[in-house]
PDB file of C-alpha atoms in Angstrom:
ATOM      1  CA  UNK A 194     180.944 122.987  72.759  1.00 59.00           C
ATOM      2  CA  UNK A 195     181.324 122.406  77.076  1.00 68.00           C
ATOM      3  CA  UNK A 196     182.220 120.562  79.475  1.00 67.00           C
ATOM      4  CA  UNK A 197     179.766 117.581  80.516  1.00 65.00           C
ATOM      5  CA  UNK A 198     180.080 118.246  83.920  1.00 63.00           C
ATOM      6  CA  UNK A 199     180.004 121.763  83.712  1.00 60.00           C
ATOM      7  CA  UNK A 200     176.477 121.668  82.861  1.00 61.00           C
ATOM      8  CA  UNK A 201     173.617 122.226  84.254  1.00 53.00           C
ATOM      9  CA  UNK A 202     171.310 119.538  83.907  1.00 52.00           C
ATOM     10  CA  UNK A 203     168.210 120.666  84.913  1.00 48.00           C
ATOM     11  CA  UNK A 204     166.293 118.017  86.168  1.00 42.00           C
ATOM     12  CA  UNK A 205     168.747 117.470  90.112  1.00 40.00           C
ATOM     13  CA  UNK A 206     170.164 114.706  90.784  1.00 38.00           C
ATOM     14  CA  UNK A 207     173.617 114.217  90.285  1.00 40.00           C
ATOM     15  CA  UNK A 208     173.387 114.157  85.889  1.00 44.00           C
ATOM     16  CA  UNK A 209     171.624 112.575  83.363  1.00 50.00           C
ATOM     17  CA  UNK A 210     169.716 109.420  84.606  1.00 59.00           C
ATOM     18  CA  UNK A 211     170.093 109.879  88.447  1.00 80.00           C
ATOM     19  CA  UNK A 212     167.621 111.468  90.383  1.00 86.00           C
ATOM     20  CA  UNK A 213     167.391 112.948  93.871  1.00 90.00           C
ATOM     21  CA  UNK A 214     166.100 111.315  97.140  1.00 91.00           C
ATOM     22  CA  UNK A 215     162.039 111.007  96.764  1.00 87.00           C
ATOM     23  CA  UNK A 216     162.480 112.030  92.612  1.00 87.00           C
ATOM     24  CA  UNK A 217     162.224 109.119  90.254  1.00 78.00           C
ATOM     25  CA  UNK A 218     162.597 109.189  86.347  1.00 78.00           C
ATOM     26  CA  UNK A 219     160.411 109.205  83.586  1.00 75.00           C
ATOM     27  CA  UNK A 220     160.113 107.600  80.128  1.00 72.00           C
ATOM     28  CA  UNK A 221     162.223 110.667  78.689  1.00 72.00           C
ATOM     29  CA  UNK A 222     164.977 110.788  80.849  1.00 78.00           C
ATOM     30  CA  UNK A 223     163.247 113.084  83.093  1.00 78.00           C
ATOM     31  CA  UNK A 224     163.232 113.259  87.341  1.00 83.00           C
ATOM     32  CA  UNK A 225     159.577 113.709  88.708  1.00 79.00           C
ATOM     33  CA  UNK A 226     157.616 112.887  92.693  1.00 81.00           C
ATOM     34  CA  UNK A 227     157.536 109.273  93.698  1.00 79.00           C
ATOM     35  CA  UNK A 228     155.213 110.253  95.307  1.00 78.00           C
ATOM     36  CA  UNK A 229     153.625 111.713  92.112  1.00 76.00           C
ATOM     37  CA  UNK A 230     152.145 107.904  91.266  1.00 69.00           C
ATOM     38  CA  UNK A 231     149.049 106.583  92.719  1.00 67.00           C
ATOM     39  CA  UNK A 232     148.178 109.887  94.121  1.00 68.00           C
ATOM     40  CA  UNK A 233     144.645 110.002  92.615  1.00 66.00           C
ATOM     41  CA  UNK A 234     145.545 112.390  89.722  1.00 67.00           C
ATOM     42  CA  UNK A 235     147.309 111.849  86.373  1.00 69.00           C
ATOM     43  CA  UNK A 236     150.682 113.502  86.231  1.00 63.00           C
ATOM     44  CA  UNK A 237     151.289 112.614  82.448  1.00 57.00           C
ATOM     45  CA  UNK A 238     151.190 116.587  81.477  1.00 58.00           C
ATOM     46  CA  UNK A 239     154.426 116.872  83.699  1.00 62.00           C
ATOM     47  CA  UNK A 240     155.968 113.172  83.977  1.00 67.00           C
ATOM     48  CA  UNK A 241     155.692 110.651  81.638  1.00 66.00           C
ATOM     49  CA  UNK A 242     155.017 107.473  84.298  1.00 67.00           C
ATOM     50  CA  UNK A 243     153.364 105.532  81.496  1.00 62.00           C
ATOM     51  CA  UNK A 244     156.590 102.803  80.302  1.00 62.00           C
ATOM     52  CA  UNK A 245     157.881 101.820  83.509  1.00 58.00           C
ATOM     53  CA  UNK A 246     156.150  98.975  85.061  1.00 54.00           C
ATOM     54  CA  UNK A 247     153.803 100.493  87.079  1.00 51.00           C
ATOM     55  CA  UNK A 248     152.212 102.283  84.295  1.00 50.00           C
ATOM     56  CA  UNK A 249     149.472 105.019  84.135  1.00 62.00           C
ATOM     57  CA  UNK A 250     151.016 106.829  87.401  1.00 61.00           C
ATOM     58  CA  UNK A 251     149.551 102.813  88.980  1.00 62.00           C
ATOM     59  CA  UNK A 252     146.056 103.307  87.848  1.00 62.00           C
ATOM     60  CA  UNK A 253     145.709 107.066  88.113  1.00 64.00           C
ATOM     61  CA  UNK A 254     145.110 108.278  84.845  1.00 72.00           C
ATOM     62  CA  UNK A 255     142.242 106.547  82.427  1.00 75.00           C
ATOM     63  CA  UNK A 256     143.239 104.191  78.993  1.00 79.00           C
ATOM     64  CA  UNK A 257     141.438 105.168  76.540  1.00 81.00           C
ATOM     65  CA  UNK A 258     140.637 102.449  73.475  1.00 87.00           C
ATOM     66  CA  UNK A 259     140.893 103.913  70.138  1.00 85.00           C
ATOM     67  CA  UNK A 260     144.434 105.482  70.902  1.00 81.00           C
ATOM     68  CA  UNK A 261     146.240 103.361  72.974  1.00 81.00           C
ATOM     69  CA  UNK A 262     145.020  99.949  73.663  1.00 86.00           C
ATOM     70  CA  UNK A 263     144.215  99.575  69.478  1.00 87.00           C
ATOM     71  CA  UNK A 264     147.594 101.292  68.641  1.00 85.00           C
ATOM     72  CA  UNK A 265     149.201  98.304  70.011  1.00 85.00           C
ATOM     73  CA  UNK A 266     146.671  95.172  69.016  1.00 85.00           C
ATOM     74  CA  UNK A 267     147.313  97.088  64.664  1.00 82.00           C
ATOM     75  CA  UNK A 268     151.241  97.174  64.680  1.00 81.00           C
ATOM     76  CA  UNK A 269     152.207  94.522  66.786  1.00 76.00           C
ATOM     77  CA  UNK A 270     148.327  91.980  66.292  1.00 70.00           C
ATOM     78  CA  UNK A 271     146.301  92.404  62.994  1.00 58.00           C
ATOM     79  CA  UNK A 272     148.729  91.807  60.029  1.00 58.00           C
ATOM     80  CA  UNK A 273     148.813  88.399  58.585  1.00 60.00           C
ATOM     81  CA  UNK A 274     147.076  87.015  61.883  1.00 68.00           C
ATOM     82  CA  UNK A 275     143.775  88.619  62.799  1.00 62.00           C
ATOM     83  CA  UNK A 276     141.902  90.336  59.996  1.00 63.00           C
ATOM     84  CA  UNK A 277     139.978  89.813  57.550  1.00 60.00           C
ATOM     85  CA  UNK A 278     142.748  89.685  54.689  1.00 52.00           C
ATOM     86  CA  UNK A 279     143.052  86.234  56.298  1.00 53.00           C
ATOM     87  CA  UNK A 280     141.669  83.920  57.730  1.00 61.00           C
ATOM     88  CA  UNK A 281     141.502  84.865  61.515  1.00 61.00           C
ATOM     89  CA  UNK A 282     143.853  83.206  63.060  1.00 66.00           C
ATOM     90  CA  UNK A 283     141.288  80.609  65.784  1.00 71.00           C
ATOM     91  CA  UNK A 284     138.028  82.558  64.860  1.00 72.00           C
ATOM     92  CA  UNK A 285     139.838  86.175  66.881  1.00 82.00           C
ATOM     93  CA  UNK A 286     138.524  89.490  65.024  1.00 80.00           C
ATOM     94  CA  UNK A 287     141.042  92.245  66.223  1.00 81.00           C
ATOM     95  CA  UNK A 288     140.329  94.959  63.790  1.00 84.00           C
ATOM     96  CA  UNK A 289     137.665  96.444  66.320  1.00 86.00           C
ATOM     97  CA  UNK A 290     136.789  96.595  69.464  1.00 92.00           C
ATOM     98  CA  UNK A 291     133.964  94.001  69.138  1.00 90.00           C
ATOM     99  CA  UNK A 292     135.427  91.593  67.802  1.00 86.00           C
ATOM    100  CA  UNK A 293     137.994  91.268  70.440  1.00 88.00           C
ATOM    101  CA  UNK A 294     135.690  91.842  72.596  1.00 91.00           C
ATOM    102  CA  UNK A 295     133.501  88.788  71.526  1.00 88.00           C
ATOM    103  CA  UNK A 296     136.872  86.100  71.300  1.00 84.00           C
ATOM    104  CA  UNK A 297     137.990  83.375  69.310  1.00 83.00           C
ATOM    105  CA  UNK A 298     137.432  79.614  69.721  1.00 82.00           C
ATOM    106  CA  UNK A 299     139.535  79.578  72.632  1.00 83.00           C
ATOM    107  CA  UNK A 300     136.347  81.617  74.458  1.00 86.00           C
ATOM    108  CA  UNK A 301     136.646  86.203  75.465  1.00 89.00           C
ATOM    109  CA  UNK A 302     140.387  87.168  75.571  1.00 91.00           C
ATOM    110  CA  UNK A 303     139.256  89.751  77.691  1.00 93.00           C
ATOM    111  CA  UNK A 304     137.057  89.231  81.114  1.00 93.00           C
ATOM    112  CA  UNK A 305     137.517  92.951  82.235  1.00 92.00           C
ATOM    113  CA  UNK A 306     138.451  93.991  85.322  1.00 91.00           C
ATOM    114  CA  UNK A 307     140.302  91.630  85.939  1.00 93.00           C
ATOM    115  CA  UNK A 308     143.626  91.510  83.458  1.00 92.00           C
ATOM    116  CA  UNK A 309     145.158  88.275  85.284  1.00 93.00           C
ATOM    117  CA  UNK A 310     142.799  86.455  84.229  1.00 94.00           C
ATOM    118  CA  UNK A 311     142.715  87.202  80.362  1.00 94.00           C
ATOM    119  CA  UNK A 312     143.562  84.832  78.133  1.00 92.00           C
ATOM    120  CA  UNK A 313     144.682  88.059  76.478  1.00 92.00           C
ATOM    121  CA  UNK A 314     147.006  88.817  79.357  1.00 94.00           C
ATOM    122  CA  UNK A 315     148.318  85.621  79.095  1.00 94.00           C
ATOM    123  CA  UNK A 316     148.923  85.202  76.201  1.00 89.00           C
ATOM    124  CA  UNK A 317     151.253  88.134  75.813  1.00 91.00           C
ATOM    125  CA  UNK A 318     153.360  87.277  78.698  1.00 92.00           C
ATOM    126  CA  UNK A 319     153.385  83.473  77.713  1.00 90.00           C
ATOM    127  CA  UNK A 320     151.470  81.618  80.608  1.00 92.00           C
ATOM    128  CA  UNK A 321     148.428  80.585  79.007  1.00 88.00           C
ATOM    129  CA  UNK A 322     148.863  77.812  77.055  1.00 85.00           C
ATOM    130  CA  UNK A 323     150.195  76.906  73.772  1.00 83.00           C
ATOM    131  CA  UNK A 324     152.044  79.369  71.655  1.00 82.00           C
ATOM    132  CA  UNK A 325     152.903  83.185  73.118  1.00 82.00           C
ATOM    133  CA  UNK A 326     151.514  85.624  70.743  1.00 85.00           C
ATOM    134  CA  UNK A 327     152.201  88.001  68.708  1.00 81.00           C
ATOM    135  CA  UNK A 328     153.087  84.571  67.058  1.00 76.00           C
ATOM    136  CA  UNK A 329     156.145  84.190  65.334  1.00 77.00           C
ATOM    137  CA  UNK A 330     157.120  87.963  66.656  1.00 80.00           C
ATOM    138  CA  UNK A 331     159.307  89.297  69.448  1.00 85.00           C
ATOM    139  CA  UNK A 332     157.308  89.121  71.891  1.00 85.00           C
ATOM    140  CA  UNK A 333     155.718  93.322  73.283  1.00 84.00           C
ATOM    141  CA  UNK A 334     157.652  95.102  75.786  1.00 82.00           C
ATOM    142  CA  UNK A 335     156.368  95.421  78.823  1.00 79.00           C
ATOM    143  CA  UNK A 336     154.718  98.706  78.791  1.00 74.00           C
ATOM    144  CA  UNK A 337     152.336  97.496  75.958  1.00 83.00           C
ATOM    145  CA  UNK A 338     151.049  94.518  78.000  1.00 86.00           C
ATOM    146  CA  UNK A 339     151.245  96.709  81.051  1.00 81.00           C
ATOM    147  CA  UNK A 340     148.978  98.843  78.785  1.00 82.00           C
ATOM    148  CA  UNK A 341     146.680  97.012  78.078  1.00 89.00           C
ATOM    149  CA  UNK A 342     146.501  95.276  81.270  1.00 88.00           C
ATOM    150  CA  UNK A 343     145.822  99.068  82.904  1.00 83.00           C
ATOM    151  CA  UNK A 344     143.177  99.552  80.728  1.00 88.00           C
ATOM    152  CA  UNK A 345     141.615  95.300  81.134  1.00 91.00           C
ATOM    153  CA  UNK A 346     142.216  96.427  85.267  1.00 87.00           C
ATOM    154  CA  UNK A 347     140.248  99.624  84.236  1.00 84.00           C
ATOM    155  CA  UNK A 348     136.372  98.018  82.810  1.00 90.00           C
ATOM    156  CA  UNK A 349     137.826  97.347  78.920  1.00 91.00           C
ATOM    157  CA  UNK A 350     135.918 100.728  78.453  1.00 89.00           C
ATOM    158  CA  UNK A 351     135.533 101.048  74.556  1.00 88.00           C
ATOM    159  CA  UNK A 352     135.544 103.892  72.045  1.00 85.00           C
ATOM    160  CA  UNK A 353     132.090 105.007  72.679  1.00 71.00           C
ATOM    161  CA  UNK A 354     132.641 104.867  76.248  1.00 54.00           C
ATOM    162  CA  UNK A 355     130.038 102.837  77.335  1.00 47.00           C
ATOM    163  CA  UNK A 356     131.905  99.720  78.373  1.00 45.00           C
ATOM    164  CA  UNK A 357     130.526  96.222  76.772  1.00 45.00           C
ATOM    165  CA  UNK A 358     127.541  95.072  76.367  1.00 47.00           C
ATOM    166  CA  UNK A 359     127.698  91.194  77.829  1.00 47.00           C
ATOM    167  CA  UNK A 360     125.642  88.973  75.184  1.00 50.00           C
ATOM    168  CA  UNK A 361     122.789  88.224  78.095  1.00 52.00           C
ATOM    169  CA  UNK A 362     120.159  90.899  76.882  1.00 53.00           C
ATOM    170  CA  UNK A 363     117.191  89.145  77.975  1.00 57.00           C
ATOM    171  CA  UNK A 364     115.446  89.837  81.360  1.00 64.00           C
ATOM    172  CA  UNK A 365     116.242  87.205  84.166  1.00 69.00           C
ATOM    173  CA  UNK A 366     119.802  86.758  82.479  1.00 67.00           C
ATOM    174  CA  UNK A 367     122.893  86.669  84.146  1.00 67.00           C
ATOM    175  CA  UNK A 368     126.350  86.148  82.623  1.00 63.00           C
ATOM    176  CA  UNK A 369     128.436  83.662  83.977  1.00 61.00           C
ATOM    177  CA  UNK A 370     132.743  83.622  83.928  1.00 57.00           C
TER     178      UNK A 370
END
């Protein structure tokens, strides 16, 4: 047992939850250099910035669908609304990458590269017409929405790392907006 003021916090700064100038508090209460954000290197091994408003080191870290995005969807969106155990709400099946990308009655929920234009982000933020999603629950935490948003901004790449194949397979056709 010791007096807290006599203990070395090991992270710099004046005490728990405080960082020195030029440092920023990460998700686990550790201090890391603010300059590491957006430096082109994924610093997750040293400091975990992923819960912050500007998650994933300002886009430096690759977000993978299965461990990052699908885990959020499975925990929050497939319990009763968008699974095969019930009628897919608004025709949207969120049990797989393909189901998400195919969309439902309202069209495609994800526009790869454009998170703010994606219906999924609009519904999670409560800026789209109708109810904010997930339906009948508290809104998702900001870091969850940021994770999905960064995944969309990075191209909404699927589990096979080859990106979404659009519906235009005939020669001479391109996908419209």
